[in-house]
GROMACS .gro file of C-alpha atoms in nm:
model
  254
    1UNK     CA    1   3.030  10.218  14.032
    2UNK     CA    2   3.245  10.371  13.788
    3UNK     CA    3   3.430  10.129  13.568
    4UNK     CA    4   3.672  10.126  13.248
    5UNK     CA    5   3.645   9.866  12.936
    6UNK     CA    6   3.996   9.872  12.807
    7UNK     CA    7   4.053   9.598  12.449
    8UNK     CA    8   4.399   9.572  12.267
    9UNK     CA    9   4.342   9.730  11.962
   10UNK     CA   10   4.609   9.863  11.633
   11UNK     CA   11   4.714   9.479  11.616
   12UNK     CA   12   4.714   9.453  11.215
   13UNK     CA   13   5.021   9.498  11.020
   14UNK     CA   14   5.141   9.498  10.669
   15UNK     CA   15   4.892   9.365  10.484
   16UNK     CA   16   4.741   9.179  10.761
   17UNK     CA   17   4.449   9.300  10.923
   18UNK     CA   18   4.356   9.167  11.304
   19UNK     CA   19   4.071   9.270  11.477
   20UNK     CA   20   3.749   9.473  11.427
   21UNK     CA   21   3.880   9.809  11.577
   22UNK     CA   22   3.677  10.035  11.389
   23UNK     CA   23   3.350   9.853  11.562
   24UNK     CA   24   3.488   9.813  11.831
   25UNK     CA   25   3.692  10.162  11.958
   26UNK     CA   26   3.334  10.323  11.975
   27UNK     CA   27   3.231  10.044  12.246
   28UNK     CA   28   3.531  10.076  12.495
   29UNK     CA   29   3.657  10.351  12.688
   30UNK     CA   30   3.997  10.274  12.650
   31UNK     CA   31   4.231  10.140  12.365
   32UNK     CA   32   4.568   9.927  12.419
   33UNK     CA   33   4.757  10.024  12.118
   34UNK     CA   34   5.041   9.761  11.971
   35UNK     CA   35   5.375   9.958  11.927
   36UNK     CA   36   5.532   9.717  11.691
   37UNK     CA   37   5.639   9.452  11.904
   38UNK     CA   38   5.427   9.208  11.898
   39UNK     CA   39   5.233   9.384  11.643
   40UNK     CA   40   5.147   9.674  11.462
   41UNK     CA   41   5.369   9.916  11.250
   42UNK     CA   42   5.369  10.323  11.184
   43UNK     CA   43   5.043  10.282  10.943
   44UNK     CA   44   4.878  10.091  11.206
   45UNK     CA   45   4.944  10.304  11.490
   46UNK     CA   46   4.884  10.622  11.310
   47UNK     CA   47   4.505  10.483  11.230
   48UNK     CA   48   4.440  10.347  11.517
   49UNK     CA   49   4.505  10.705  11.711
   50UNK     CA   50   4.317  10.891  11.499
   51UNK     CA   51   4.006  10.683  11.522
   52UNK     CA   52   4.072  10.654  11.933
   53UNK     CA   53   4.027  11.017  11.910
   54UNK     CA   54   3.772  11.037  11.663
   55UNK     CA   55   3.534  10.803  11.894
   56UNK     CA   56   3.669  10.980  12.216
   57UNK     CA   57   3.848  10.658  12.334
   58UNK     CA   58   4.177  10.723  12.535
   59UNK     CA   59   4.482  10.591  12.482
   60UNK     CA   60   4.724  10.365  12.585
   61UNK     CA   61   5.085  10.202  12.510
   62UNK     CA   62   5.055   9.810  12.468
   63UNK     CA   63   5.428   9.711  12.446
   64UNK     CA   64   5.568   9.386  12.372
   65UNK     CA   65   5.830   9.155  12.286
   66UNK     CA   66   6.000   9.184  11.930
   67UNK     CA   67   5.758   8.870  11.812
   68UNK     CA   68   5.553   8.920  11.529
   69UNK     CA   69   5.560   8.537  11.421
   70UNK     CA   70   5.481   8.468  11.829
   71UNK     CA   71   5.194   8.732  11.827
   72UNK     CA   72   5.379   8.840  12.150
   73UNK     CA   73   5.308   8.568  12.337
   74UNK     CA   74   5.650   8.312  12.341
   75UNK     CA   75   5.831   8.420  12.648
   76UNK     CA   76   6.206   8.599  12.576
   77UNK     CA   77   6.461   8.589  12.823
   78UNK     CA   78   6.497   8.933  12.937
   79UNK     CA   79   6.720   9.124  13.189
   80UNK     CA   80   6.586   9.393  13.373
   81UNK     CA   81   6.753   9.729  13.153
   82UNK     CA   82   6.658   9.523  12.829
   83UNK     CA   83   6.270   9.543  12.926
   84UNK     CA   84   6.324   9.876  13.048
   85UNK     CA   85   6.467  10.029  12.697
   86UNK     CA   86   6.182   9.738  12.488
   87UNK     CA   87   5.924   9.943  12.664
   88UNK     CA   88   6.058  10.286  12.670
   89UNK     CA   89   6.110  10.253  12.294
   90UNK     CA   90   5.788  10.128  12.238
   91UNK     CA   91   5.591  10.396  12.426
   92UNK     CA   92   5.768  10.665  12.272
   93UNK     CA   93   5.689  10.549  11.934
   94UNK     CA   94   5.302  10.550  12.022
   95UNK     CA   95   5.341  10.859  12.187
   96UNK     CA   96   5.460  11.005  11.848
   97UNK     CA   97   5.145  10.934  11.668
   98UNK     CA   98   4.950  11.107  11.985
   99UNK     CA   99   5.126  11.418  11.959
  100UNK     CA  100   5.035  11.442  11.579
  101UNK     CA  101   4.697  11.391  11.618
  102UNK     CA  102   4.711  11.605  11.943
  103UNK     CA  103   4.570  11.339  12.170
  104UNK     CA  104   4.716  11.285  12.510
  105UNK     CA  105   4.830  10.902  12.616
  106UNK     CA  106   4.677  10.786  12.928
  107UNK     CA  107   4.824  10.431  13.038
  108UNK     CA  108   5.071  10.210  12.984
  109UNK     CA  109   4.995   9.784  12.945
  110UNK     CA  110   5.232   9.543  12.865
  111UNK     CA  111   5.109   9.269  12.641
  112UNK     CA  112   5.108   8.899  12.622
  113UNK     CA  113   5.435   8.711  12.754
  114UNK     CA  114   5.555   9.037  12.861
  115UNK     CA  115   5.265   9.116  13.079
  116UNK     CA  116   5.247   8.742  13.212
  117UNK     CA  117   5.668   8.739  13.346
  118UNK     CA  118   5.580   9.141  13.498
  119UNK     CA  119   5.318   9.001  13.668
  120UNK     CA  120   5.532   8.728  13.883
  121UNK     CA  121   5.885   8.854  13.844
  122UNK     CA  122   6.016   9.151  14.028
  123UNK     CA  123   6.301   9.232  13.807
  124UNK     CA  124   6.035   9.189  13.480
  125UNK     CA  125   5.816   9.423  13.685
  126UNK     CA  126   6.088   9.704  13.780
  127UNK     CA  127   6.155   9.739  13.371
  128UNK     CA  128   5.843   9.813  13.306
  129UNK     CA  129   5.732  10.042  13.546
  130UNK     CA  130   6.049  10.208  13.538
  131UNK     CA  131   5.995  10.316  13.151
  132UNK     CA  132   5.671  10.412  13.213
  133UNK     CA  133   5.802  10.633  13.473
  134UNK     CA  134   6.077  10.768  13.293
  135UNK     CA  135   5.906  10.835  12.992
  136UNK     CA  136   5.557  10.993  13.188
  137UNK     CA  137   5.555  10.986  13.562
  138UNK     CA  138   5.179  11.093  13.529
  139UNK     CA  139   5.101  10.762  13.283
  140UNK     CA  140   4.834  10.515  13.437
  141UNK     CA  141   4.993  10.150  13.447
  142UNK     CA  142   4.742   9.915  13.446
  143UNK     CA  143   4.840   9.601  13.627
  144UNK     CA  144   4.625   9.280  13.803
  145UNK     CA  145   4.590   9.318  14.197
  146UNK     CA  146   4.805   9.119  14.385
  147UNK     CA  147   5.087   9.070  14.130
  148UNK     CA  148   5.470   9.244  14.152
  149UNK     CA  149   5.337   9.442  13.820
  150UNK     CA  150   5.089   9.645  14.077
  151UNK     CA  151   5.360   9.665  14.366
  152UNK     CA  152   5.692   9.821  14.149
  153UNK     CA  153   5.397  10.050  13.992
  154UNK     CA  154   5.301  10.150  14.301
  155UNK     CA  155   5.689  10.168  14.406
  156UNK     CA  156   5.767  10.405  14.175
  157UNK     CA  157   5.490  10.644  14.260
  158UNK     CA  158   5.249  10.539  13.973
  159UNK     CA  159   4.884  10.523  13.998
  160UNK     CA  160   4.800  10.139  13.894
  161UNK     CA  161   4.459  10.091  13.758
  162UNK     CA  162   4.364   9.764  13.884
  163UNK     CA  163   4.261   9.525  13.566
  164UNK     CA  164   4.104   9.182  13.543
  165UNK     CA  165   3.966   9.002  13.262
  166UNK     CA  166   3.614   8.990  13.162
  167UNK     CA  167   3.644   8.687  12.926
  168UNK     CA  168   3.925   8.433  13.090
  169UNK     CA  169   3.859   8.269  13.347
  170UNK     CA  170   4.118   8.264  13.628
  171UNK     CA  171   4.297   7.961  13.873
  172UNK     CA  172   4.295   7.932  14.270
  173UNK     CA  173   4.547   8.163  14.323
  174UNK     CA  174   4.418   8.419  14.143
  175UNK     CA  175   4.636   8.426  13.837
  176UNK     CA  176   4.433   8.351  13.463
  177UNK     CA  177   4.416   7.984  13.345
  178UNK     CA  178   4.662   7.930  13.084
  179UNK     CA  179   4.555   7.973  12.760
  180UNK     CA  180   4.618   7.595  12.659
  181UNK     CA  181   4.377   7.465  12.898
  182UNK     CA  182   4.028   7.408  12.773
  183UNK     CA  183   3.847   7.634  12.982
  184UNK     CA  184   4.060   7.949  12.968
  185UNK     CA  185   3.835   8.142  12.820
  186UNK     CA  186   3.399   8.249  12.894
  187UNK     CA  187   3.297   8.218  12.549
  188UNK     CA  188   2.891   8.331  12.668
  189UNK     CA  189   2.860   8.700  12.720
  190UNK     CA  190   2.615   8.650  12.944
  191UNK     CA  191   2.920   8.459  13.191
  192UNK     CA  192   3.192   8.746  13.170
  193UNK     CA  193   2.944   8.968  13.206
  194UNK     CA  194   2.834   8.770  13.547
  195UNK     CA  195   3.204   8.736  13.630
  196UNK     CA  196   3.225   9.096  13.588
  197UNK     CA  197   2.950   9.238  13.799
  198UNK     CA  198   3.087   8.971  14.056
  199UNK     CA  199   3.414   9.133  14.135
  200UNK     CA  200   3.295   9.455  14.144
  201UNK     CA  201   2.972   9.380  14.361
  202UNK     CA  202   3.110   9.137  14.562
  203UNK     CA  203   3.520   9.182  14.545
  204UNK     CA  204   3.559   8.808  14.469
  205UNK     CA  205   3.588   8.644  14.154
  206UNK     CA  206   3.490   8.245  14.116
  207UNK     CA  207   3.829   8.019  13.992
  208UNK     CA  208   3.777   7.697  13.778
  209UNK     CA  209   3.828   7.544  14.108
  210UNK     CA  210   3.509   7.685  14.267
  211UNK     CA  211   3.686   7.864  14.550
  212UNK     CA  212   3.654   8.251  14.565
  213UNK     CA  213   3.965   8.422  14.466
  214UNK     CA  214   3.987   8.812  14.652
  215UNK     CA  215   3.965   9.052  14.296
  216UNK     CA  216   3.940   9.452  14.246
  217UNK     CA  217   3.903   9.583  13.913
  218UNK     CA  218   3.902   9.985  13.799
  219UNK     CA  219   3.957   9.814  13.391
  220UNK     CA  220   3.783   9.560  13.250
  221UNK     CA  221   3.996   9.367  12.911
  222UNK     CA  222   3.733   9.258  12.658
  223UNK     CA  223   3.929   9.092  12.373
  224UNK     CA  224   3.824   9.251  12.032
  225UNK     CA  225   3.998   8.980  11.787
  226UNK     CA  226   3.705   8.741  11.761
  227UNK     CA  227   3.383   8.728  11.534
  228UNK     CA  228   3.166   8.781  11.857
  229UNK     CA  229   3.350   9.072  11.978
  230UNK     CA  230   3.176   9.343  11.892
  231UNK     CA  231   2.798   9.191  12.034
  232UNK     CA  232   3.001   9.060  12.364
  233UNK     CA  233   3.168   9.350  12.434
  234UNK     CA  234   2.802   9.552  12.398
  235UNK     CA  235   2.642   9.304  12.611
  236UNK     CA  236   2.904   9.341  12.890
  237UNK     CA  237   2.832   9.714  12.842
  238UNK     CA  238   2.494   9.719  12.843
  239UNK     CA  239   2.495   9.494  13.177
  240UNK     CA  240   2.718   9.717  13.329
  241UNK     CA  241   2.508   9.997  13.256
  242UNK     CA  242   2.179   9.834  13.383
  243UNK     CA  243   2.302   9.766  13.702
  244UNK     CA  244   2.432  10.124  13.727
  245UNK     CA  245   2.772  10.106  13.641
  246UNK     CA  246   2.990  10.450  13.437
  247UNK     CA  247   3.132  10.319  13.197
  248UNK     CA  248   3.434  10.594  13.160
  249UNK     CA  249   3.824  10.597  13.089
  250UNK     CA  250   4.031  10.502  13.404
  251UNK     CA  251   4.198  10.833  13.352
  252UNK     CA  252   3.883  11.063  13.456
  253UNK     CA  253   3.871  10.874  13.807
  254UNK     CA  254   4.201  10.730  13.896
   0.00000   0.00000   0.00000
């Protein structure tokens, strides 16, 4: 098994500081970088590349809406050329910083309330993929399985690394349980790292419900913005390992 731990990472700004990304970029094989939507700003972004490179991490655009206050994650009415141009602006901004420190981008992830409405709405979907295309036909977009994220990806002739989550838990039909339900999240490493080794043993991943949902997964997300980050995201590593897993950037194998 070969597999990919991406994390959103370069989410600080101003004088705020989010996330452990210096402990954590050395753990994960690939980095979601904010573009100053939903977070982040030209400081931000400019660190956070040159440590990705630094540690040998690759990296990616993490686009968003324009919601600081939100963290990204209040929904904004949207039509389909406005998500295009939010995105295409947002990845070339990232991609700015990459050619400075002469690292090459590899993927493209939407974040938050901009990921969630790509995932079930086709016009949503279409933006996004479309600016990836546009601005890098050769850009991974990583996108859920069964979701109209994966199928305009795979419409415009991207290759979609297939993504779940190793620390939310997900709903009968496959989709993650909201984050204002109690049990949205595994907060025990040793249960997203169960989860994990799950879906890609067994292709199935178990819902709240009990029922097995179908699941494929080339990139794991680990969240990095808690105080246990950095000793769950090593255990889910050193699981993976043990039960022979590569951990490696989806770029080298998609």
């Amino acid at each position: 098994m070969t597999i990919d731990l991406n994390c959103d990472l370069g989410e600080s700004y101003g004088i705020y500081t989010l996330g452990m990304d210096q402990k954590v970029l050395p753990l994960v094989s690939s980095a979601n970088v904010a573009c100053g939507g939903h977070a982040g700003d030209s400081a931000v972004m400019a660190r956070t590349v040159a440590l990705a490179k630094q540690y040998g991490t690759a990296v990616g655009a993490h686009p968003g809406f324009w919601d600081k206050e939100g963290f990204g994650r209040r929904y904004i009415a949207m039509a389909e050329d406005d998500i295009y141009q939010l995105c295409l602006y947002q990845i070339g901004a990232l991609h700015a910083f990459c050619c400075a420190e002469e690292v090459q981008m590899q993927h493209v992830k939407p974040h938050g309330a901009l990921y969630n409405v790509a995932l079930r709405d086709p016009a949503a979907a279409k933006g996004v993929a479309r600016a990836v295309k546009d601005f890098n036909e050769h850009l991974l977009l990583f996108a859920p399985v069964h979701t109209e994220l994966q199928a305009a990806g795979e419409r415009a002739g991207l290759k979609v690394a297939k993504e779940m989550f190793a620390d939310r838990t997900y709903t009968a039909d496959g989709t993650l349980t909201p984050r204002t339900e109690k049990n949205a999240f595994l907060d025990k490493p040793e249960e997203a790292a169960a989860q994990v080794l799950e879906v890609l043993q067994k292709g199935a991943v178990k819902a709240v419900d009990g029922t097995e949902v179908a699941m494929e997964a080339d990139t794991i997300c680990v969240h990095g913005d808690n105080e246990q980050a950095v000793l769950f995201i090593q255990h889910l590593r050193d699981q993976l390992e043990h039960h022979g897993a590569s951990v490696q950037a989806a770029g080298e194998f998609i």
